[in-house]
PDB file of C-alpha atoms in Angstrom:
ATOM      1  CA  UNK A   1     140.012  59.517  86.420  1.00 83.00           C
ATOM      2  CA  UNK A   2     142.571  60.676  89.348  1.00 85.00           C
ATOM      3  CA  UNK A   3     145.046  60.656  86.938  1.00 85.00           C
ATOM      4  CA  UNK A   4     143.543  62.737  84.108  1.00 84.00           C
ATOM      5  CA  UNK A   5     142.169  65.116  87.199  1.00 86.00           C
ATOM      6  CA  UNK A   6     145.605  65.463  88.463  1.00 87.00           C
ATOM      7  CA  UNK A   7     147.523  66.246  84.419  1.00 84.00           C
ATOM      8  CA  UNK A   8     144.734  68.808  84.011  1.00 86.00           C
ATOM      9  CA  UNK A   9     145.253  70.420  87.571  1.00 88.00           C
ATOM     10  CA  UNK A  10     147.855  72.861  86.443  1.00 90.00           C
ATOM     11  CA  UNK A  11     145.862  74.255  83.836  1.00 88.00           C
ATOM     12  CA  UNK A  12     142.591  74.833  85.896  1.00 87.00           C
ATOM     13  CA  UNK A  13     145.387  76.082  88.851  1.00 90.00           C
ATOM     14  CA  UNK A  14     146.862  78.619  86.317  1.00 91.00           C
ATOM     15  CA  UNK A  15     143.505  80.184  84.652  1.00 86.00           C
ATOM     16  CA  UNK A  16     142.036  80.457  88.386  1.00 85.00           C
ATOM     17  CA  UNK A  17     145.090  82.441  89.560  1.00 89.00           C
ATOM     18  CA  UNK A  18     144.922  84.618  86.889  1.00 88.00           C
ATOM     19  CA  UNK A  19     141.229  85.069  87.291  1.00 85.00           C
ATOM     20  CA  UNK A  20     141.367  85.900  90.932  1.00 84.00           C
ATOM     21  CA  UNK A  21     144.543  87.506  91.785  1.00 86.00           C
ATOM     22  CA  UNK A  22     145.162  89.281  88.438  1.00 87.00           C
ATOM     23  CA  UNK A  23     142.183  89.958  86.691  1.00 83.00           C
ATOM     24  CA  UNK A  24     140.431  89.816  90.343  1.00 81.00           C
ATOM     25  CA  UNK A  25     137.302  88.809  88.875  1.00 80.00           C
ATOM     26  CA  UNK A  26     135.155  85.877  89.518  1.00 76.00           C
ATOM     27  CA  UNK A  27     134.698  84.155  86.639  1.00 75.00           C
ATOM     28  CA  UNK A  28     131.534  84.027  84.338  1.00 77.00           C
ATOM     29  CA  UNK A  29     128.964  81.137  84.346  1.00 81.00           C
ATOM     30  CA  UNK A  30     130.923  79.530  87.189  1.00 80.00           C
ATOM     31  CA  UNK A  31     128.458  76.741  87.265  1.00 86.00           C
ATOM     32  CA  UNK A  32     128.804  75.935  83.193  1.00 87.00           C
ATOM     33  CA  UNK A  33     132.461  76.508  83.867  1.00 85.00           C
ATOM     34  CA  UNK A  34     132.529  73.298  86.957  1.00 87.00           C
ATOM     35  CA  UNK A  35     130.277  71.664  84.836  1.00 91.00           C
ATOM     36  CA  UNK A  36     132.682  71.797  82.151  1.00 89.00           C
ATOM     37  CA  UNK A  37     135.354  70.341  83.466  1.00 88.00           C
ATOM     38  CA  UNK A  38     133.937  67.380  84.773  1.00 90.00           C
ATOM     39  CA  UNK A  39     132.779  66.748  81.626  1.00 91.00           C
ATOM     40  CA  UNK A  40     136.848  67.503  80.120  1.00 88.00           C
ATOM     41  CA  UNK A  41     137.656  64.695  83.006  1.00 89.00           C
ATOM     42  CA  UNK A  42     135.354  62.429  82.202  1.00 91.00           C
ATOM     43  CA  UNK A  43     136.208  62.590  78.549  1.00 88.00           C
ATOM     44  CA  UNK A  44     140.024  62.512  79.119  1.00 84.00           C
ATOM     45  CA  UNK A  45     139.749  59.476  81.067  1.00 88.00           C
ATOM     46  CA  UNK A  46     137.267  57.477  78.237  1.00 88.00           C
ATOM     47  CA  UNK A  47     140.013  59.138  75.665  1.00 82.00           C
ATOM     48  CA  UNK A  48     142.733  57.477  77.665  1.00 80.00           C
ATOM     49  CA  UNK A  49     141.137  54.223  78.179  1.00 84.00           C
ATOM     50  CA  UNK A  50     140.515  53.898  74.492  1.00 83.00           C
ATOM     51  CA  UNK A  51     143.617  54.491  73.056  1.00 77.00           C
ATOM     52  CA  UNK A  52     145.226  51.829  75.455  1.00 79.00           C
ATOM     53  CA  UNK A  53     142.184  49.299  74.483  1.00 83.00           C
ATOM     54  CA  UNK A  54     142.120  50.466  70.727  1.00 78.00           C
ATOM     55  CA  UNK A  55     144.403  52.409  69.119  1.00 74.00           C
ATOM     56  CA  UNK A  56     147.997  51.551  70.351  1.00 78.00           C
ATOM     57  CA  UNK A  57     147.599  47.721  69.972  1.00 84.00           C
ATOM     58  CA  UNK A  58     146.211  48.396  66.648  1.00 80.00           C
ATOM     59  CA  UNK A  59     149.139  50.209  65.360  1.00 77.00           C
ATOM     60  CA  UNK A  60     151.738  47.949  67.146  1.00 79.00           C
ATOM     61  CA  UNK A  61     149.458  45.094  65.928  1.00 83.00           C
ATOM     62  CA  UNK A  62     149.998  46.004  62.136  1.00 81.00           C
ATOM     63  CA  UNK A  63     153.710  47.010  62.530  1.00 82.00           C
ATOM     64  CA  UNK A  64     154.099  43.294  63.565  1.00 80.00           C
ATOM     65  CA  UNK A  65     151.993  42.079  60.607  1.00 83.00           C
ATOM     66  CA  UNK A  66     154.556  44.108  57.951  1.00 80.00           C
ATOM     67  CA  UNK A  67     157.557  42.768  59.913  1.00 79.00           C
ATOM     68  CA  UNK A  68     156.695  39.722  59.595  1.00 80.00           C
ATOM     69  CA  UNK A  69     155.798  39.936  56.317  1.00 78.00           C
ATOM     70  CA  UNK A  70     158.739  41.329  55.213  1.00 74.00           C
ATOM     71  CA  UNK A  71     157.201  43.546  52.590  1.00 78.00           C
ATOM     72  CA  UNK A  72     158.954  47.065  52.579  1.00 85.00           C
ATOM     73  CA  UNK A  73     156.374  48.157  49.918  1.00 88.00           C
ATOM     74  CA  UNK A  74     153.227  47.691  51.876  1.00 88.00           C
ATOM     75  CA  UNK A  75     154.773  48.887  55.125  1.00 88.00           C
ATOM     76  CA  UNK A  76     155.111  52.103  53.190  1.00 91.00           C
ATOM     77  CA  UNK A  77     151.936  52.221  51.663  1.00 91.00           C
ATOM     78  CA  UNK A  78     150.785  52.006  55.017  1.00 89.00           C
ATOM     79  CA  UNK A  79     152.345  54.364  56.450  1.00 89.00           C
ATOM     80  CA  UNK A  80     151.925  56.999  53.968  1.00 93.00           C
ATOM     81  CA  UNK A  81     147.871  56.008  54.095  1.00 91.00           C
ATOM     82  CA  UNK A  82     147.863  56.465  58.124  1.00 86.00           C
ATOM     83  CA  UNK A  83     149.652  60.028  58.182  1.00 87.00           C
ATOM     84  CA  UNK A  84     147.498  61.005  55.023  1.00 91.00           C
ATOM     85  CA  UNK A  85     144.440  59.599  56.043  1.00 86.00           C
ATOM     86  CA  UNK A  86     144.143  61.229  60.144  1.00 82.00           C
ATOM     87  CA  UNK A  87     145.548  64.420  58.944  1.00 84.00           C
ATOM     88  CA  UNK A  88     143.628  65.511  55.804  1.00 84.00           C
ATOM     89  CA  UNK A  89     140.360  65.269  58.286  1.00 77.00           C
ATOM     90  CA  UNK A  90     141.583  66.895  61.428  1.00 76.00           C
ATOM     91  CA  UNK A  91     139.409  69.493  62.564  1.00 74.00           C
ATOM     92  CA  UNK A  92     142.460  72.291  63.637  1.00 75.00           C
ATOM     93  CA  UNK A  93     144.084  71.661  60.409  1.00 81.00           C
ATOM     94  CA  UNK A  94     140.482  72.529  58.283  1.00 80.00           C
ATOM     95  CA  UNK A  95     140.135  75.521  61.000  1.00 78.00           C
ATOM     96  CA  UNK A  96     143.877  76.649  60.355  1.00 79.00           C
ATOM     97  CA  UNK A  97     143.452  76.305  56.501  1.00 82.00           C
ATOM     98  CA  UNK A  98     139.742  78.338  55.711  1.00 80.00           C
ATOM     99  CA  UNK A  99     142.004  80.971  58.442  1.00 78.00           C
ATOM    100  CA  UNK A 100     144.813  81.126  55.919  1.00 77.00           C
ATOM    101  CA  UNK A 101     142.797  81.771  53.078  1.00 77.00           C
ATOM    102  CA  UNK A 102     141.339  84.645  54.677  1.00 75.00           C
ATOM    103  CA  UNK A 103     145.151  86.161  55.453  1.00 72.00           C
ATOM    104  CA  UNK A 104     145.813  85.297  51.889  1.00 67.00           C
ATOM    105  CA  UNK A 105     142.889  87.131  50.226  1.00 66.00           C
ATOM    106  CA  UNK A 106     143.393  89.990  52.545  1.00 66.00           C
ATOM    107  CA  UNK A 107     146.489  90.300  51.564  1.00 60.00           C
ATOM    108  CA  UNK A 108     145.484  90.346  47.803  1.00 58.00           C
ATOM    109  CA  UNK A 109     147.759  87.277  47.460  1.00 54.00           C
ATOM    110  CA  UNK A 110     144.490  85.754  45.482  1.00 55.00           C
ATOM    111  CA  UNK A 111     141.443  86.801  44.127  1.00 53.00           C
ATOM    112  CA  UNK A 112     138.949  88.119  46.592  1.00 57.00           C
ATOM    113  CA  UNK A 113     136.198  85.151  45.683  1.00 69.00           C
ATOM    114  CA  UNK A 114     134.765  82.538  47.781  1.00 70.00           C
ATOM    115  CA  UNK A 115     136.090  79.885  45.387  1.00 75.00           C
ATOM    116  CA  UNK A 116     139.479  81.059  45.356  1.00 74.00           C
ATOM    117  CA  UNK A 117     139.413  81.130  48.794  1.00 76.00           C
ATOM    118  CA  UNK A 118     138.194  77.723  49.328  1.00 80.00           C
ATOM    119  CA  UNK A 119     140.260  76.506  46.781  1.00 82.00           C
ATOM    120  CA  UNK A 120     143.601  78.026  48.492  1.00 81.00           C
ATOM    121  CA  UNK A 121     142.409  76.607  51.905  1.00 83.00           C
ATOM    122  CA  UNK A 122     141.908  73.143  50.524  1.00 86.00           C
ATOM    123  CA  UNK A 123     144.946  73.129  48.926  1.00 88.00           C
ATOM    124  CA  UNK A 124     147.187  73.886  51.937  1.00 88.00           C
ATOM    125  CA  UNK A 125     145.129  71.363  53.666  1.00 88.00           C
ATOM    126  CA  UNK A 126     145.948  68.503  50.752  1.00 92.00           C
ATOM    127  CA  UNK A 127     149.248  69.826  50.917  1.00 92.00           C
ATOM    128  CA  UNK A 128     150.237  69.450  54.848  1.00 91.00           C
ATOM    129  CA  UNK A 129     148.317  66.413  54.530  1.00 91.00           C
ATOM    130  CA  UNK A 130     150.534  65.108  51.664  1.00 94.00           C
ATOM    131  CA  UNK A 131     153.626  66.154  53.901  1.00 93.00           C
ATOM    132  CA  UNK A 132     152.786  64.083  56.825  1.00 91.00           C
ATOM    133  CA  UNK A 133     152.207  60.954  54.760  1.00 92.00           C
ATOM    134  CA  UNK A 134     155.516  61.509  53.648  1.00 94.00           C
ATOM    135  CA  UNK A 135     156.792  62.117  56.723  1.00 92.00           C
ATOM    136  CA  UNK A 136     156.137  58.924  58.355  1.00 91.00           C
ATOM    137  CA  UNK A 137     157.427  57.062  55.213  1.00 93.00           C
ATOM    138  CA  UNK A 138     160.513  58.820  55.647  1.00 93.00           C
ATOM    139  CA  UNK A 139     160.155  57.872  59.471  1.00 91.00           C
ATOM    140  CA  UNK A 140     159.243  54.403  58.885  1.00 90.00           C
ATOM    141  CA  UNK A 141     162.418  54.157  56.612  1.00 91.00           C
ATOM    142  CA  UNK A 142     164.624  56.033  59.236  1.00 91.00           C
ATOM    143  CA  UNK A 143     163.369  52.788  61.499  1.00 88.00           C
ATOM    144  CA  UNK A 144     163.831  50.662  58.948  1.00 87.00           C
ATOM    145  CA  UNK A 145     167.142  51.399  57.682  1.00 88.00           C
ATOM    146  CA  UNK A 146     168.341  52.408  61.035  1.00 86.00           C
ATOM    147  CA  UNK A 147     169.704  55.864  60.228  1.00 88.00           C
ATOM    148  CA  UNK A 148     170.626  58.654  62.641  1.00 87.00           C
ATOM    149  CA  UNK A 149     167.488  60.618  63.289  1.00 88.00           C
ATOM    150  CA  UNK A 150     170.108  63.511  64.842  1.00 89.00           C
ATOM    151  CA  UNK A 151     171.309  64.630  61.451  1.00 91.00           C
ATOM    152  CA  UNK A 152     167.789  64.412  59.723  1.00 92.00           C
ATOM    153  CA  UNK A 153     166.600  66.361  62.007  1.00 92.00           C
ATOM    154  CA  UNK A 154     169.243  69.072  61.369  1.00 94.00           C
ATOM    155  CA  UNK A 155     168.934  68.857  57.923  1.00 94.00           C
ATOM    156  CA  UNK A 156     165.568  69.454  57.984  1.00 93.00           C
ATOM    157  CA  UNK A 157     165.871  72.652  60.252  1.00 93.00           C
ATOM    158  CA  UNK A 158     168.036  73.913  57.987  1.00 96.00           C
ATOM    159  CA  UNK A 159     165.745  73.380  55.162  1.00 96.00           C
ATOM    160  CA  UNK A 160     163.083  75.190  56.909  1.00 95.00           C
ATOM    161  CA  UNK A 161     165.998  78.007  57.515  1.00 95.00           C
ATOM    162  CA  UNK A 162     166.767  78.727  53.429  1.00 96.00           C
ATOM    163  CA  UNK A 163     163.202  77.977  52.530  1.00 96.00           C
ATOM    164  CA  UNK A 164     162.101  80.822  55.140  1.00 95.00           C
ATOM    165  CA  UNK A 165     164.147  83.323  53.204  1.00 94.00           C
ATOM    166  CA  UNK A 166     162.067  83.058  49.987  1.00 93.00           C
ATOM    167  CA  UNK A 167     158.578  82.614  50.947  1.00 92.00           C
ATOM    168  CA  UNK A 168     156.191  85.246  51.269  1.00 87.00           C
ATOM    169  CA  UNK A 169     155.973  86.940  54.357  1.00 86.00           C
ATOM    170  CA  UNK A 170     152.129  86.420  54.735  1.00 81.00           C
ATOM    171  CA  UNK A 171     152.523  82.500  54.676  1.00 85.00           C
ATOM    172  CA  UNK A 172     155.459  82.014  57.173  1.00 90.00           C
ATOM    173  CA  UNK A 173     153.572  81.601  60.194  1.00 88.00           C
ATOM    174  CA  UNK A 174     150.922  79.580  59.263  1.00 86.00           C
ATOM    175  CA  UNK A 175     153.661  77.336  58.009  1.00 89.00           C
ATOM    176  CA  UNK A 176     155.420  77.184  61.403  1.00 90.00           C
ATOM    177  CA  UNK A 177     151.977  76.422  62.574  1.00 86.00           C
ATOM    178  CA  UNK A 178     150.935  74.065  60.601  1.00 84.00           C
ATOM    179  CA  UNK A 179     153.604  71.486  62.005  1.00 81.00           C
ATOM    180  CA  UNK A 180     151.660  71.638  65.154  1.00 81.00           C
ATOM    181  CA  UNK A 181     148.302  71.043  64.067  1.00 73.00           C
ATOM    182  CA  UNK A 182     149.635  68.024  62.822  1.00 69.00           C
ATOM    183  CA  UNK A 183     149.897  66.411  66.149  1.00 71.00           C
ATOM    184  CA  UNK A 184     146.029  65.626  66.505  1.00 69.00           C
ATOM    185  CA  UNK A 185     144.647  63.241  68.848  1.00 69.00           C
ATOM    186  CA  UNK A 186     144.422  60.496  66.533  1.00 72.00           C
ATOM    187  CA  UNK A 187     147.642  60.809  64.571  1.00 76.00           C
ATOM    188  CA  UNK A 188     150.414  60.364  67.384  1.00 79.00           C
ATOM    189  CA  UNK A 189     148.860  57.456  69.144  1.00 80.00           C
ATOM    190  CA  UNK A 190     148.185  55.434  65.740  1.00 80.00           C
ATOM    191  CA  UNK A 191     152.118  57.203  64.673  1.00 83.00           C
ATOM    192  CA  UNK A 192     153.978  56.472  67.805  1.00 83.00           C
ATOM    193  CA  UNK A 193     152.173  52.798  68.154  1.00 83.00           C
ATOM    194  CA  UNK A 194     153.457  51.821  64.695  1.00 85.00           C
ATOM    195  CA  UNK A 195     157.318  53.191  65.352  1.00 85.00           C
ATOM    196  CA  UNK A 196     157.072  51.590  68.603  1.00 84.00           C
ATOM    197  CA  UNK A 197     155.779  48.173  66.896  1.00 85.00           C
ATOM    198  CA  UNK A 198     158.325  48.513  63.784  1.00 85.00           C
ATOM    199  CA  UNK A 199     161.516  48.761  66.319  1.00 84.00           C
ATOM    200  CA  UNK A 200     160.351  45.976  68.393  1.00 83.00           C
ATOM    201  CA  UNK A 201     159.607  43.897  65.412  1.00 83.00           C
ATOM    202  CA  UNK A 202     163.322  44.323  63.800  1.00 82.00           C
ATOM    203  CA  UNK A 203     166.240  42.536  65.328  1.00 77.00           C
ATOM    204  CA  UNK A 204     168.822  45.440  67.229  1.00 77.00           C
ATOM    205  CA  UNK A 205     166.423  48.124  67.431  1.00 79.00           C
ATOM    206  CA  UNK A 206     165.449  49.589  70.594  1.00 79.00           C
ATOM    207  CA  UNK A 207     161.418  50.315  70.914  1.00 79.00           C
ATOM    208  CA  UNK A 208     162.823  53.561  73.603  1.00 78.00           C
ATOM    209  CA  UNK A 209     165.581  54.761  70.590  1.00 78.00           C
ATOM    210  CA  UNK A 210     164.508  53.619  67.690  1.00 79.00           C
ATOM    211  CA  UNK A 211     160.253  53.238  67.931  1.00 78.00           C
ATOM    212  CA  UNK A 212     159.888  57.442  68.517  1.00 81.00           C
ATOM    213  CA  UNK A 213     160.738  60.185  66.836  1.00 83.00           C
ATOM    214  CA  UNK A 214     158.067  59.634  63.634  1.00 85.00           C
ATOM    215  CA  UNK A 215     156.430  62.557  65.383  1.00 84.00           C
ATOM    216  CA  UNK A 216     159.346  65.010  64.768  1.00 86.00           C
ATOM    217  CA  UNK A 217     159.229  64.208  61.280  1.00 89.00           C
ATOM    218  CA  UNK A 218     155.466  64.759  60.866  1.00 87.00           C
ATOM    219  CA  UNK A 219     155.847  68.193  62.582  1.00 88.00           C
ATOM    220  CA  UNK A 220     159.107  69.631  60.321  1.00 92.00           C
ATOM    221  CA  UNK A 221     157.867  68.386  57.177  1.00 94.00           C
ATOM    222  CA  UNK A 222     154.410  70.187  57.084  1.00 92.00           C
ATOM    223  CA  UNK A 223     156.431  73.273  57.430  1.00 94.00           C
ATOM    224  CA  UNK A 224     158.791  73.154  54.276  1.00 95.00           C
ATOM    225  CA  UNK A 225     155.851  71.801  52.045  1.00 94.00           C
ATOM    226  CA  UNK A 226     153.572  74.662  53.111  1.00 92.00           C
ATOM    227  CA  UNK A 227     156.242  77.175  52.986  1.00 93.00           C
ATOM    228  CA  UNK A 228     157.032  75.711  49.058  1.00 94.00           C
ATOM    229  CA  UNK A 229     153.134  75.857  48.618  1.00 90.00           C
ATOM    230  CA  UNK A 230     153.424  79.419  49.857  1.00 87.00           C
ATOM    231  CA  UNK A 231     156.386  80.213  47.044  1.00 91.00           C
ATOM    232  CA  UNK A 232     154.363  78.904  44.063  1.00 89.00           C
ATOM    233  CA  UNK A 233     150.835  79.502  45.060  1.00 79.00           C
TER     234      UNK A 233
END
């Protein structure tokens, strides 16, 4: 609990110097607002707790398991299942998407309906979910294959760059922000535990080298697929 007090201390330091020596206001409901954050404490710390009980030897659990089973196929299954599966039912990502369809029907890009609009939202959801699932299979083979995640990384970017130049205007930043509601609470612990497993499991990989970066992958990916969703939707 000291420890999640003391990573949430610059936040609570910023918002009350901006409350009281630029705004120079107390704040509303300053009870609720106490209340509030012992309750964002408390909940950090159980969040904390569990992923170091549940979720990390979980994912370094299974990464083992495919290692040592030495079946490339499942391993991607898997791994396309676990970046599908926690991002098609993240919350920001279902928030982000009804938002877009709004921005999209306001900007007579579709029909001004209810169904088109829930049919455009769940569509760029399927489709940034379908683009992390991919993304950690291309991680997973990055690990695998021990290729230089340096150059993929710059290819990507450079994707996103010429992409960019022919989508419409009106989709171009919810694609940039799409590759951060990607990075849900769920996702990168279950992500990084399985890199981290996969590199310790393989002979000559480092877990500190090797085991990360699936994350960068599942943030640039989500990007060119929406902004290709964006072209021919």
């Amino acid at each position: 609990m000291t420890e999640s007090l003391r990573d949430l201390a610059p936040i609570i330091l910023v918002i009350a110097f901006f409350q009281i020596f630029v705004l120079q206001q107390p704040p509303d409901n300053v009870v609720d607002l106490l209340v509030g954050i012992i309750f964002v404490i408390i909940g950090l710390t159980f969040f904390v707790f569990g992923l170091e009980m549940g979720l990390f030897p979980i994912g370094e659990s299974m990464a083992h398991a495919f290692a040592r089973k030495g079946s490339i196929v499942w391993l991607l299954i898997f791994a396309f299942a676990l970046g599908f599966g926690t991002t098609v039912a993240e919350p920001a990502l279902i928030a982000i998407s009804e938002e877009a369809s709004e921005v999209a029907a306001g900007a007579e890009l579709i029909a001004l309906t209810d169904e088109a609009m829930e049919s455009y939202a769940t569509g760029l959801r399927y489709t940034v979910a379908l683009s992390v699932g991919v993304a950690i299979v291309i991680g997973v083979l990055r690990i695998v294959m021990n290729w230089s995640i340096h150059y993929m990384i710059m290819i990507g970017y450079i994707i996103v760059v010429i992409v960019t130049g022919f989508a419409p205007d009106e989709i171009i930043g919810i694609a940039y922000d799409s590759g951060g509601v990607t990075t849900s609470t769920i996702t990168v612990p279950l992500v990084t535990a399985l890199g981290i497993g996969l590199a310790s499991s393989i002979s000559g990989r480092s877990p500190m080298i090797d085991g990360f970066g699936l994350i960068a992958f599942a943030s640039l990916l989500p990007i060119i697929f929406v902004l290709i969703y964006g072209i021919l939707i």
